[in-house]
Amino acid sequence: MCNLGDYIEAKAIKKGMESVTVRIVRLQLEKKQRTPEETAELLDMPLDYIQKIADILQTCVGASDLQIAEKLVDMRM
């Protein structure tokens, strides 16, 4: 049985990993001007996941990578 501390730690680790992914995707979409399709192929990641990040980036302008990662983790859990 997991305790609350384990859950919180696991969620924090997931947020950190998601934050790195969001940063990489953001760079590809915004700085390299790649499409979500190109980014998904380049990173060998599911297009729907890349599109979800792209949609959040468009709707939450100014949000940090960590804030977006938190939204993604909350969606999955």
Backbone as JSON, one array per atom type, in Angstrom:
{
  "sequence": "MCNLGDYIEAKAIKKGMESVTVRIVRLQLEKKQRTPEETAELLDMPLDYIQKIADILQTCVGASDLQIAEKLVDMRM",
  "N": [[0.84, -1.17, 0.0], [0.56, 2.19, -0.86], [1.74, 5.14, 0.65], [0.78, 8.52, 1.5], [3.01, 10.19, 1.27], [4.65, 8.83, -0.56], [3.04, 9.0, -2.83], [2.95, 11.78, -3.26], [5.65, 12.27, -3.73], [6.05, 10.73, -6.07], [4.36, 12.08, -7.82], [5.64, 14.56, -7.93], [8.04, 13.84, -9.15], [7.08, 13.0, -11.64], [6.07, 15.44, -12.56], [8.45, 16.88, -12.84], [9.74, 15.42, -14.86], [7.88, 15.7, -16.94], [8.05, 18.45, -17.24], [10.55, 18.81, -18.42], [10.08, 17.56, -20.86], [8.05, 19.22, -21.87], [9.52, 21.57, -22.19], [11.33, 20.84, -24.22], [9.55, 20.28, -26.32], [8.33, 22.79, -26.57], [10.52, 24.33, -27.47], [10.93, 23.15, -29.97], [8.51, 23.7, -31.28], [8.14, 26.53, -31.05], [10.67, 27.92, -31.36], [12.08, 26.53, -33.35], [10.12, 26.42, -35.19], [8.58, 24.19, -35.94], [5.98, 21.92, -36.89], [3.36, 20.31, -34.95], [3.16, 17.68, -35.92], [5.65, 17.27, -37.21], [7.3, 17.58, -35.0], [6.46, 15.48, -33.33], [7.26, 13.31, -34.88], [10.03, 13.76, -35.04], [10.8, 13.59, -32.32], [9.93, 11.11, -31.77], [7.47, 10.56, -30.49], [4.05, 10.21, -29.37], [1.65, 11.71, -31.51], [-0.77, 12.79, -30.54], [-0.14, 13.44, -27.91], [1.87, 15.4, -28.22], [0.34, 17.28, -29.59], [-1.47, 17.92, -27.58], [0.19, 19.25, -25.76], [0.95, 21.39, -27.4], [-1.54, 22.65, -27.73], [-2.08, 23.47, -25.09], [0.05, 25.24, -24.75], [-0.74, 27.25, -26.5], [-3.15, 28.14, -25.38], [-2.5, 28.85, -22.8], [-0.76, 31.17, -22.67], [2.33, 32.42, -21.7], [2.58, 30.79, -19.53], [4.67, 28.83, -17.43], [7.03, 26.15, -18.11], [6.88, 24.28, -16.07], [4.34, 24.81, -14.98], [2.69, 24.04, -17.08], [3.43, 21.37, -17.25], [2.4, 20.5, -14.84], [-0.34, 20.69, -15.34], [-0.55, 18.7, -17.3], [0.19, 16.38, -15.85], [-1.85, 16.34, -13.96], [-3.99, 15.84, -15.64], [-3.5, 13.23, -16.4], [-3.56, 11.77, -14.01]],
  "CA": [[0.0, 0.0, 0.0], [1.32, 3.44, -0.94], [1.3, 6.18, 1.58], [0.64, 9.84, 0.89], [4.34, 10.7, 0.94], [5.08, 8.19, -1.8], [2.22, 9.57, -3.9], [3.41, 13.15, -3.49], [6.98, 12.18, -4.34], [5.87, 10.23, -7.44], [3.76, 13.16, -8.61], [6.68, 15.57, -8.13], [8.97, 13.31, -10.15], [6.39, 13.06, -12.93], [6.03, 16.85, -12.97], [9.78, 17.25, -13.29], [9.99, 14.79, -16.15], [6.99, 16.36, -17.89], [8.56, 19.79, -17.46], [11.64, 18.7, -19.4], [9.43, 17.26, -22.14], [7.38, 20.45, -22.32], [10.57, 22.5, -22.63], [11.83, 20.37, -25.52], [8.48, 20.48, -27.31], [8.2, 24.24, -26.75], [11.62, 24.77, -28.32], [10.71, 22.68, -31.34], [7.35, 24.38, -31.86], [8.26, 27.98, -31.09], [11.94, 28.44, -31.87], [12.42, 25.84, -34.61], [8.95, 26.59, -36.05], [8.12, 22.9, -36.44], [4.57, 21.6, -36.63], [3.24, 19.2, -34.01], [3.44, 16.44, -36.62], [7.11, 17.18, -37.37], [7.87, 17.42, -33.66], [6.17, 14.11, -32.89], [8.12, 12.4, -35.64], [11.42, 14.01, -34.64], [11.01, 13.13, -30.95], [9.4, 9.75, -31.67], [6.46, 10.61, -29.44], [2.7, 10.2, -29.95], [1.17, 13.01, -32.0], [-1.82, 13.35, -29.68], [0.53, 14.02, -26.74], [2.51, 16.64, -28.69], [-0.75, 18.22, -29.88], [-2.01, 18.37, -26.29], [1.14, 20.26, -25.25], [0.82, 22.56, -28.28], [-2.8, 23.32, -27.41], [-1.92, 24.14, -23.8], [0.95, 26.38, -24.97], [-1.51, 28.32, -27.15], [-4.2, 28.67, -24.51], [-1.91, 29.37, -21.55], [0.39, 31.98, -23.05], [3.04, 32.95, -20.55], [2.73, 29.76, -18.49], [6.0, 28.21, -17.41], [7.06, 24.72, -18.44], [6.42, 23.54, -14.89], [2.89, 24.97, -14.87], [2.09, 23.2, -18.12], [3.67, 19.99, -16.82], [1.44, 20.22, -13.76], [-1.64, 20.43, -15.99], [-0.48, 17.4, -17.96], [0.19, 15.35, -14.82], [-3.19, 16.32, -13.37], [-4.87, 15.21, -16.62], [-3.2, 11.8, -16.43], [-3.8, 11.12, -12.72]],
  "C": [[0.89, 1.25, 0.0], [0.81, 4.41, 0.11], [1.29, 7.53, 0.86], [1.98, 10.42, 0.48], [4.87, 10.13, -0.35], [4.33, 8.77, -3.0], [2.7, 10.96, -4.27], [4.77, 13.15, -4.18], [6.88, 11.72, -5.8], [5.31, 11.32, -8.34], [4.8, 14.25, -8.9], [7.69, 15.11, -9.19], [8.35, 13.37, -11.53], [6.34, 14.49, -13.45], [7.38, 17.3, -13.51], [10.1, 16.67, -14.65], [9.13, 15.43, -17.24], [7.51, 17.76, -18.23], [9.69, 19.79, -18.49], [11.06, 18.43, -20.79], [8.76, 18.49, -22.71], [8.41, 21.44, -22.86], [11.09, 22.12, -24.01], [10.79, 20.61, -26.62], [8.3, 21.96, -27.59], [9.3, 24.77, -27.68], [11.39, 24.37, -29.77], [9.58, 23.46, -32.02], [7.59, 25.88, -32.06], [9.55, 28.48, -31.74], [12.32, 27.82, -33.21], [11.29, 25.9, -35.62], [8.51, 25.28, -36.69], [6.64, 22.72, -36.11], [4.52, 20.5, -35.56], [3.55, 17.85, -34.65], [4.94, 16.22, -36.78], [7.78, 16.91, -36.03], [7.66, 16.0, -33.14], [7.07, 13.11, -33.6], [9.57, 12.53, -35.2], [11.72, 13.41, -33.26], [10.53, 11.7, -30.73], [8.43, 9.64, -30.49], [5.09, 10.62, -30.1], [2.24, 11.61, -30.33], [0.13, 13.61, -31.08], [-1.24, 14.0, -28.42], [1.19, 15.35, -27.09], [1.45, 17.69, -28.96], [-1.36, 18.77, -28.6], [-1.11, 19.46, -25.7], [1.02, 21.54, -26.08], [-0.44, 23.35, -27.97], [-2.7, 24.09, -26.09], [-1.01, 25.36, -23.95], [0.2, 27.55, -25.6], [-2.54, 28.94, -26.22], [-3.66, 29.31, -23.24], [-0.63, 30.14, -21.86], [1.03, 32.56, -21.79], [3.22, 31.95, -19.41], [4.12, 29.15, -18.58], [5.89, 26.73, -17.8], [6.53, 23.89, -17.28], [4.91, 23.65, -14.71], [2.16, 24.1, -15.89], [2.26, 21.73, -17.76], [2.69, 19.59, -15.73], [0.06, 19.93, -14.34], [-1.65, 19.06, -16.64], [-0.54, 16.26, -16.95], [-1.2, 15.22, -14.21], [-4.19, 15.65, -14.33], [-4.71, 13.7, -16.61], [-3.6, 11.09, -15.15], [-5.23, 11.18, -12.34]]
}
